[in-house]
Short mmCIF file of C-alpha atoms in Angstrom, two decimals:
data_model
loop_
_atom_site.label_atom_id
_atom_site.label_comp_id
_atom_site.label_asym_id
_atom_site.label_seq_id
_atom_site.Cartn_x
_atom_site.Cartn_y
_atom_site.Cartn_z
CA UNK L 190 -30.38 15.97 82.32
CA UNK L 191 -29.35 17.26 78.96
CA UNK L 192 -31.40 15.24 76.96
CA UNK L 193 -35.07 16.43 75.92
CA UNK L 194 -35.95 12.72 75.45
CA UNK L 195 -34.87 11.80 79.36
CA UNK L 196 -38.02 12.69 82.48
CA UNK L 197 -36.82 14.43 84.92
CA UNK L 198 -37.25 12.86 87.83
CA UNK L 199 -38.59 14.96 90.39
CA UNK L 200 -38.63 15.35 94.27
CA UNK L 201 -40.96 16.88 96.86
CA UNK L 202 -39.36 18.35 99.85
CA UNK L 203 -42.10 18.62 102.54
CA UNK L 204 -45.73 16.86 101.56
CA UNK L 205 -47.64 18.89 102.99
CA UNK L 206 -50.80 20.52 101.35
CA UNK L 207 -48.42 22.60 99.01
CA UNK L 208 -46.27 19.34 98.17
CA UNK L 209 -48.58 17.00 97.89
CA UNK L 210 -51.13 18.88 95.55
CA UNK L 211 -48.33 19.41 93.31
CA UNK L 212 -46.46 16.44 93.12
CA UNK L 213 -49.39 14.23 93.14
CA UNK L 214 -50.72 16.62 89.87
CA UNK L 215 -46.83 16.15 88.61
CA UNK L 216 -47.03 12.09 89.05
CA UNK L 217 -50.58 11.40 87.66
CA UNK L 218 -49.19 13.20 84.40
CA UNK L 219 -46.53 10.73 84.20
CA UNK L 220 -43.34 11.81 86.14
CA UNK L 221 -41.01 10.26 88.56
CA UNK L 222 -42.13 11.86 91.62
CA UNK L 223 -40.76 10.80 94.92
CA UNK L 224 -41.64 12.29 98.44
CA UNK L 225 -39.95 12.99 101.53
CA UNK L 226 -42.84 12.94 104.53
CA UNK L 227 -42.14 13.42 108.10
CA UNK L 228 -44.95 12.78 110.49
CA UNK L 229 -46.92 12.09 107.37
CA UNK L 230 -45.16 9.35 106.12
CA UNK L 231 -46.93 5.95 107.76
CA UNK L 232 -50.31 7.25 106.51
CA UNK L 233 -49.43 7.93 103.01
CA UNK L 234 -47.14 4.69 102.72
CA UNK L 235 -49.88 2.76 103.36
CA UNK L 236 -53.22 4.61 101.54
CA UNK L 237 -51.15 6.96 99.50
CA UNK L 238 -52.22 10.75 98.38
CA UNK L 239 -56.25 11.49 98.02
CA UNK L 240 -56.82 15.00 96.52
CA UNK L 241 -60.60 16.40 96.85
CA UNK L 242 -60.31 19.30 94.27
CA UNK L 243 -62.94 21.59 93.10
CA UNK L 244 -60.97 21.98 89.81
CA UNK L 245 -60.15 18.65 88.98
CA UNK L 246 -62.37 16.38 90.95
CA UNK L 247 -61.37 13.47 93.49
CA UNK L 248 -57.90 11.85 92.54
CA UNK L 249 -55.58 10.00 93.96
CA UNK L 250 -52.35 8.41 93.98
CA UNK L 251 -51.66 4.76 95.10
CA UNK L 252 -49.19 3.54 95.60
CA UNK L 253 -46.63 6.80 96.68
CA UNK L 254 -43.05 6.77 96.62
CA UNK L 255 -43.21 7.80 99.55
CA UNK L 256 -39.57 8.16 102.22
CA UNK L 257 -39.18 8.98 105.95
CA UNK L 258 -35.49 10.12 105.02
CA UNK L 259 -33.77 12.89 102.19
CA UNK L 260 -30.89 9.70 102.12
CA UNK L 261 -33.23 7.32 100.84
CA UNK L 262 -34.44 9.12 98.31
CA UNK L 263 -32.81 8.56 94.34
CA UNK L 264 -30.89 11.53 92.72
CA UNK L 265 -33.78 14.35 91.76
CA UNK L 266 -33.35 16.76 88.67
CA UNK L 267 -35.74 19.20 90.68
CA UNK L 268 -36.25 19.52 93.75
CA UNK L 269 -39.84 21.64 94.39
CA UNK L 270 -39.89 22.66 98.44
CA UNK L 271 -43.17 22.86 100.20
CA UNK L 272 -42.57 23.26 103.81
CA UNK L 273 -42.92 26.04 105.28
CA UNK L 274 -40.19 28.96 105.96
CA UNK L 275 -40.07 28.97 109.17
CA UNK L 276 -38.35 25.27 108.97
CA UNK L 277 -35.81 26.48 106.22
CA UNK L 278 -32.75 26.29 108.81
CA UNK L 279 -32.79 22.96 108.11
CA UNK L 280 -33.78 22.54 104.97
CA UNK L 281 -30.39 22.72 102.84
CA UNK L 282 -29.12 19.15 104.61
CA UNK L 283 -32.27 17.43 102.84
CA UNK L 284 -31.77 19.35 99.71
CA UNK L 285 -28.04 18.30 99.50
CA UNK L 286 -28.95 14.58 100.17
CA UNK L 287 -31.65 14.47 97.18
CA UNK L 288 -29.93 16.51 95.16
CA UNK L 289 -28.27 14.98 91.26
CA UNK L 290 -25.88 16.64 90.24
CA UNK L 291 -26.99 20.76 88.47
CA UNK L 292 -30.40 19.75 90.16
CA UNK L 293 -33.14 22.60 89.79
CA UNK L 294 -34.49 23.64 92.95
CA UNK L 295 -37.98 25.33 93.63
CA UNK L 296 -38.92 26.97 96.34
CA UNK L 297 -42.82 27.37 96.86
CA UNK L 298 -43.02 29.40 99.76
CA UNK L 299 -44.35 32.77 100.71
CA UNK L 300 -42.35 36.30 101.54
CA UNK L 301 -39.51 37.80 100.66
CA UNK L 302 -35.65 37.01 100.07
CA UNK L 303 -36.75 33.00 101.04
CA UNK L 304 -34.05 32.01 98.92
CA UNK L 305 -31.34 34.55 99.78
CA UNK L 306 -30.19 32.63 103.20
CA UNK L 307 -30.78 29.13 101.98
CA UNK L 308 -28.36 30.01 98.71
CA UNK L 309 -24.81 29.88 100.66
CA UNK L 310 -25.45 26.74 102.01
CA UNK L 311 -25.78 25.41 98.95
CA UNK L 312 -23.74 23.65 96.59
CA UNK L 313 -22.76 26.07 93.99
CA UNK L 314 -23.78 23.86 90.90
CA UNK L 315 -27.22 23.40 92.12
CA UNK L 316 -29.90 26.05 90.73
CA UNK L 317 -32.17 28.02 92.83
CA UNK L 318 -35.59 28.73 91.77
CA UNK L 319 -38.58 30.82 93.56
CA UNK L 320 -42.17 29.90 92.93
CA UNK L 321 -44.92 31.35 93.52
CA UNK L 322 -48.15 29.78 94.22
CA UNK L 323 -51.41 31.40 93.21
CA UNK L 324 -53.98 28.60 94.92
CA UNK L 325 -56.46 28.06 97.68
CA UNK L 326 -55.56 24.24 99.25
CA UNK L 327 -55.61 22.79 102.80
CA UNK L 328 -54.44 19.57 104.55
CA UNK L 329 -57.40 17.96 105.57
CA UNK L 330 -56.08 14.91 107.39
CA UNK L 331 -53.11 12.91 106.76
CA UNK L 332 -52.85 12.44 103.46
CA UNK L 333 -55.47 14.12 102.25
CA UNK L 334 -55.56 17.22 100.73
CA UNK L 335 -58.32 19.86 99.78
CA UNK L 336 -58.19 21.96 96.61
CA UNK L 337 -61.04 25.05 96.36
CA UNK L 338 -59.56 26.83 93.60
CA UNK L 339 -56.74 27.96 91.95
CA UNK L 340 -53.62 26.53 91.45
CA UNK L 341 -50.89 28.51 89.01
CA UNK L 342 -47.25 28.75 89.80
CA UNK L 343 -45.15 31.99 88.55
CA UNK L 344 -41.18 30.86 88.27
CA UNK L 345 -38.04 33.01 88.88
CA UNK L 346 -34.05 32.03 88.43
CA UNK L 347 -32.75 32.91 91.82
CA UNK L 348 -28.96 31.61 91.48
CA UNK L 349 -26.86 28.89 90.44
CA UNK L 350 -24.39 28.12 87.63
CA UNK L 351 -26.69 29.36 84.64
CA UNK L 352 -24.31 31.55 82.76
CA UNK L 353 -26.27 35.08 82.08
CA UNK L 354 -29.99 35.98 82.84
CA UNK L 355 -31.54 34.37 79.49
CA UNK L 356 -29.76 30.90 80.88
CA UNK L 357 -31.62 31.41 83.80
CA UNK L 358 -34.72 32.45 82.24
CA UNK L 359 -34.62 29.26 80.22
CA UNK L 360 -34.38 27.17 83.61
CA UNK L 361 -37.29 28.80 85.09
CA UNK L 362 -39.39 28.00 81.95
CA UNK L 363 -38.34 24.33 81.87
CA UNK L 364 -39.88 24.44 85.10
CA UNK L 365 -42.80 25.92 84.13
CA UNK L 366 -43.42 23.18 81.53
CA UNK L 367 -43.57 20.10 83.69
CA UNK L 368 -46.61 22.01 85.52
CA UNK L 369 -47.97 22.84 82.47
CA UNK L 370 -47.40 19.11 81.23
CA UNK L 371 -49.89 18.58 84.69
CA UNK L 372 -52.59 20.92 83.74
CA UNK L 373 -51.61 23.85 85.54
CA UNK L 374 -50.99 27.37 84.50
CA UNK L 375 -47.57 28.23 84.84
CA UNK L 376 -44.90 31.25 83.78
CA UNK L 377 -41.65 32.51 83.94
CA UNK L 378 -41.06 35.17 85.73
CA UNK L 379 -37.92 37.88 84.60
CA UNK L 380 -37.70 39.28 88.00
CA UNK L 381 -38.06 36.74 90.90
CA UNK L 382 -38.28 39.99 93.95
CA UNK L 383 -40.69 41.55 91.33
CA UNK L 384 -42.83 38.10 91.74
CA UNK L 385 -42.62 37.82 95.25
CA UNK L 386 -43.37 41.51 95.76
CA UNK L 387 -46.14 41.32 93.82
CA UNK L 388 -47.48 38.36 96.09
CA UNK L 389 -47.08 40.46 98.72
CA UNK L 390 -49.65 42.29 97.93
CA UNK L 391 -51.76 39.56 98.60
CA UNK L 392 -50.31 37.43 101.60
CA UNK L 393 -49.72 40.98 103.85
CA UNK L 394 -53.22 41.44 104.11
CA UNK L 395 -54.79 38.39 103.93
CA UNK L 396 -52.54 36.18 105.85
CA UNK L 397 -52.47 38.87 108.85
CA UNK L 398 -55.96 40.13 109.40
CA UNK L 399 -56.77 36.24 109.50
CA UNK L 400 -55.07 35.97 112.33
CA UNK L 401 -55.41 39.12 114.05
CA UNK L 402 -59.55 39.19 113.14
CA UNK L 403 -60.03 35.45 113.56
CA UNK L 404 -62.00 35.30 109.80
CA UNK L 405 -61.53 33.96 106.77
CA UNK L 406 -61.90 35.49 103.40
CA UNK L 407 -65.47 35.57 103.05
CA UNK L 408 -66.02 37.47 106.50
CA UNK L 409 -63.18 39.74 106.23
CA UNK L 410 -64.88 40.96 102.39
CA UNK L 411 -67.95 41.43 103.51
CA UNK L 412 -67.03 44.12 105.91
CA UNK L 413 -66.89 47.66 104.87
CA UNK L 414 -64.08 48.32 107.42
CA UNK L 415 -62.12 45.29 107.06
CA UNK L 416 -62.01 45.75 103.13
CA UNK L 417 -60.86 48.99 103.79
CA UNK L 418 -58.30 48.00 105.88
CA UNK L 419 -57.34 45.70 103.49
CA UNK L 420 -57.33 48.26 100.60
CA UNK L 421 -55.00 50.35 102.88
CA UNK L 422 -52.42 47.60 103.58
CA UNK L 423 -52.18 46.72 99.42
CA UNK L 424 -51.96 50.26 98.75
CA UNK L 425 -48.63 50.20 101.23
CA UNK L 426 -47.04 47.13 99.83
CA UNK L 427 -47.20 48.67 96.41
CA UNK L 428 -45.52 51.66 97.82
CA UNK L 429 -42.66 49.83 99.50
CA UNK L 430 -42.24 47.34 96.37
CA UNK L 431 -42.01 50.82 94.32
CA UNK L 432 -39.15 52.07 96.71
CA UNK L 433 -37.35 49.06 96.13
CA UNK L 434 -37.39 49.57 92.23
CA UNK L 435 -40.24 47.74 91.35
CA UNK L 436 -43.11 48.81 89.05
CA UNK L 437 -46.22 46.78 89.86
CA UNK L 438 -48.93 45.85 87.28
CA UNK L 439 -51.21 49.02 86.55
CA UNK L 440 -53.86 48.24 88.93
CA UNK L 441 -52.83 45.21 90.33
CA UNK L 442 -53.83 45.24 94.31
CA UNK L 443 -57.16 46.19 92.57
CA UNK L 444 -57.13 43.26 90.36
CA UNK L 445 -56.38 40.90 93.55
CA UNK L 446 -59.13 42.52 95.53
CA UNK L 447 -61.49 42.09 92.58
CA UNK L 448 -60.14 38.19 92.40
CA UNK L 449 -60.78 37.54 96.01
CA UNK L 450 -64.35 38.93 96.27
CA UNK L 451 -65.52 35.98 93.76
CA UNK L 452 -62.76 33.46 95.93
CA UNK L 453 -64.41 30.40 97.71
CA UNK L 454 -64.58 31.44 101.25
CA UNK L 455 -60.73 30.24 102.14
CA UNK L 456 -58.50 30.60 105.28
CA UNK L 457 -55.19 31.06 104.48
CA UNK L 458 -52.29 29.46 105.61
CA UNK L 459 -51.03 31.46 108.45
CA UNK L 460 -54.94 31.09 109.87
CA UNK L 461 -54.15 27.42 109.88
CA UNK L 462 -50.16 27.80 111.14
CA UNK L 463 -52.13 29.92 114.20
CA UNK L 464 -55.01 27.62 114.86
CA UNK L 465 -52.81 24.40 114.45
CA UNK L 466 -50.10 26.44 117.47
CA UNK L 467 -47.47 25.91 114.34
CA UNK L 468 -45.18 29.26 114.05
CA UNK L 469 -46.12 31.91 112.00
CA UNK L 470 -44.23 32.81 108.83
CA UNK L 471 -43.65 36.37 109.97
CA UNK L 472 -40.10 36.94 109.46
CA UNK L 473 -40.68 36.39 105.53
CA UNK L 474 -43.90 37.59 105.11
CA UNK L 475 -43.60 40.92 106.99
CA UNK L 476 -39.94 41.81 108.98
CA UNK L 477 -37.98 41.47 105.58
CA UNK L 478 -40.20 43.56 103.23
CA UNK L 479 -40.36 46.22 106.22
CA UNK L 480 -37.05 46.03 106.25
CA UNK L 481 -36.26 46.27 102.66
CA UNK L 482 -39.01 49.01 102.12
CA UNK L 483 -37.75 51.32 105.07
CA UNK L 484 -33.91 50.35 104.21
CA UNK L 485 -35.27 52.53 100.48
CA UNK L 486 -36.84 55.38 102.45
CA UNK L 487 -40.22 54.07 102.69
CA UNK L 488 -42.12 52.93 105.79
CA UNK L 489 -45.47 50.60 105.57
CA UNK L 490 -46.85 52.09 109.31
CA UNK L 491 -50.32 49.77 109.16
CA UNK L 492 -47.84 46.67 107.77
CA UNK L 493 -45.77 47.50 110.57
CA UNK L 494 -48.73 47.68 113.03
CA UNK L 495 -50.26 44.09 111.77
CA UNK L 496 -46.59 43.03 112.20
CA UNK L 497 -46.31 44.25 115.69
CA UNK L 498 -49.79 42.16 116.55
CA UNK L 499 -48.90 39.47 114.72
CA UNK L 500 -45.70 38.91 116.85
CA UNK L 501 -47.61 39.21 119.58
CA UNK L 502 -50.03 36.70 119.28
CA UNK L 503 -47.59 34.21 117.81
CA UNK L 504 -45.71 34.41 121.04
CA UNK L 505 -48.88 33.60 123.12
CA UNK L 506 -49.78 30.76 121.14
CA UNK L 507 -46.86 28.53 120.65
#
C-alpha cells in the first residue's frame, strides 16, 4: 500500500444503507470497491446499487462487485464496516478473510467502545479505525437506498501497528481523503471516545425516544415536552462524557438541537431496527456509556430510564 501512486482497493463489510451509500459514493469516484451482501446479494448482482439522494441526485452503480462470501472477495487495503453492532460477534471472521495484509479497518457504527471487543480478535498488523457518521439515509428496498441529508464521516485511530499517536493520526486522515476524493466532508479525529461521545449526544436521545414515543424527528421537535426531554437527556450525556475526561465543544448539544430543528423529518435507525423486529443496538448505544459514566462517579438517571424502556420493548418485539 506504500505507494501514493497505487488505489487502494477498498471493501464494504455489510451493504446495507450505511455500506452501500458509501461505497457506491467511493466507486463512482473511481475506486476499487467490492461488497460483501447477505440477503441482499441476488438483487444487487443483478440491478446493482440505485441511490435516491437529496444531496446528490439519483445515481447508481451497475454493474456491482458484488459477493455472497468474505472468501471470495480480493485482498482490501480498507475495510469500512456497515452492519450493525449488534452482529459484531461475528464480524472479525469476515474481516480476517478480506483483509491484505496492514489493511485499514473502519468501523461506521454507533455507541461506545464498538471497537474495543472486536480488537483482540484481530490480527495484530491490521489497523482499527472508528467512524462516525453524521447522515440521514434509509434502505428503501433491496438495493436501493435513500439519502435526505447529510453525509460527513469524523475518523479516529483505534489500534493497530501504527507506531505513536501522529502515525495513527496520519492513518485516520488517509481515510478521510478517499471520502473526500467522493465528495464528502470528512476529518480526523485526535480522540476517537471524544468522537463517539460526542455522537452520543445525538443518538441517546434521538434513537430512544423514537422508539419509546413511536415519532420521528419532526414530531418529537415540535413538542414542547418532548424537546425538553430531549434537552434533558443531551444535557446528561455531556455530563457523563465530562466524567470520563472529556471536554465537549462549548455548546455543542445546543448546536445539534439547533441542527435537527432545520433536519428533514428522519427516523433514525433504531426506529427502523424496532419496526423491522431487528435487535436494537442498546448495549452500545446506552449500557456501555452508563457504564463508563457511573464507573467515573456520574450517573445519567433519565439515560438510564430510556435504557430501562428500551430493553423492555426490544424484548417484546423480537
Amino acid at each position: 500500500m506504500g505507494s501514493e501512486n497505487k488505489q487502494p482497493r477498498i471493501g464494504i463489510i455489510g451493504t446495507g444503507a450505511i455500506g452501500g451509500f458509501y461505497g457506491l459514493m467511493l466507486a463512482r469516484a473511481g475506486f476499487d470497491v467490492h461488497f460483501l451482501l447477505r440477503s441482499e446479494f441476488p438483487a444487487v448482482s443483478q440491478h446493482g446499487l440505485q441511490l435516491n439522494s437529496a444531496v446528490f441526485g439519483p445515481l447508481s452503480l451497475n454493474p456491482v462487485q458484488a459477493y455472497a462470501s468474505a472468501a471470495d472477495m480480493p485482498s482490501c487495503d480498507w475495510l469500512l464496516v456497515g452492519t450493525k453492532t449488534t452482529s459484531n460477534a461475528d464480524l472479525a471472521p469476515l474481516i480476517a478473510q478480506a483483509a491484505a495484509p496492514g489493511a485499514r479497518v473502519l468501523l461506521l457504527q454507533n455507541g461506545l467502545e464498538v471497537e474495543d471487543s472486536l480488537r483482540p480478535l484481530l490480527p495484530d498488523s491490521l489497523h482499527l479505525l472508528g467512524g462516525l457518521c453524521f447522515i440521514c439515509v434509509h434502505r428503501q428496498s433491496p438495493g436501493v437506498i435513500t439519502h435526505q441529508a447529510l453525509g460527513a464521516v469524523n475518523i479516529g485511530y483505534h489500534s493497530g501497528s501504527a507506531v505513536d499517536t501522529a502515525a495513527g493520526k496520519a492513518i485516520a486522515e488517509e481515510g478521510a481523503g478517499l471520502l473526500r476524493k467522493a465528495g464528502l466532508e470528512s476529518q480526523a479525529m485526535e480522540n476517537l471516545h471524544q468522537a463517539r461521545w460526542q455522537k452520543l449526544v445525538w443518538n441517546i436521545p434521538y434513537n430512544g425516544l423514537s422508539v419509546l414515543l413511536s415519532a420521528s424527528t419532526t414530531p418529537l421537535m415540535s413538542n414542547v415536552h418532548s424537546r425538553e426531554f430531549i434537552q434533558a437527556l443531551m444535557q446528561e450525556v455531556v455530563q457523563g462524557a465530562l466524567a470520563c475526561g472529556y471536554q465537549l465543544p462549548q455548546g455543542y448539544a445546543e448546536h445539534l438541537f439547533a441542527a435537527t430543528e432545520t433536519m428533514p423529518d428522519y427516523k433514525p435507525s433504531m426506529y427502523l431496527d424496532y419496526e423491522e423486529k431487528r435487535p436494537l443496538e442498546l448495549d452500545a448505544i446506552y449500557a456501555r456509556p452508563l457504564a463508563a459514566a457511573l464507573n467515573a462517579g456520574q450517573d445519567m438517571p433519565k439515560v438510564r430510564a430510556l435504557y430501562q424502556a428500551l430493553s423492555f420493548i426490544d424484548a417484546a418485539n423480537h
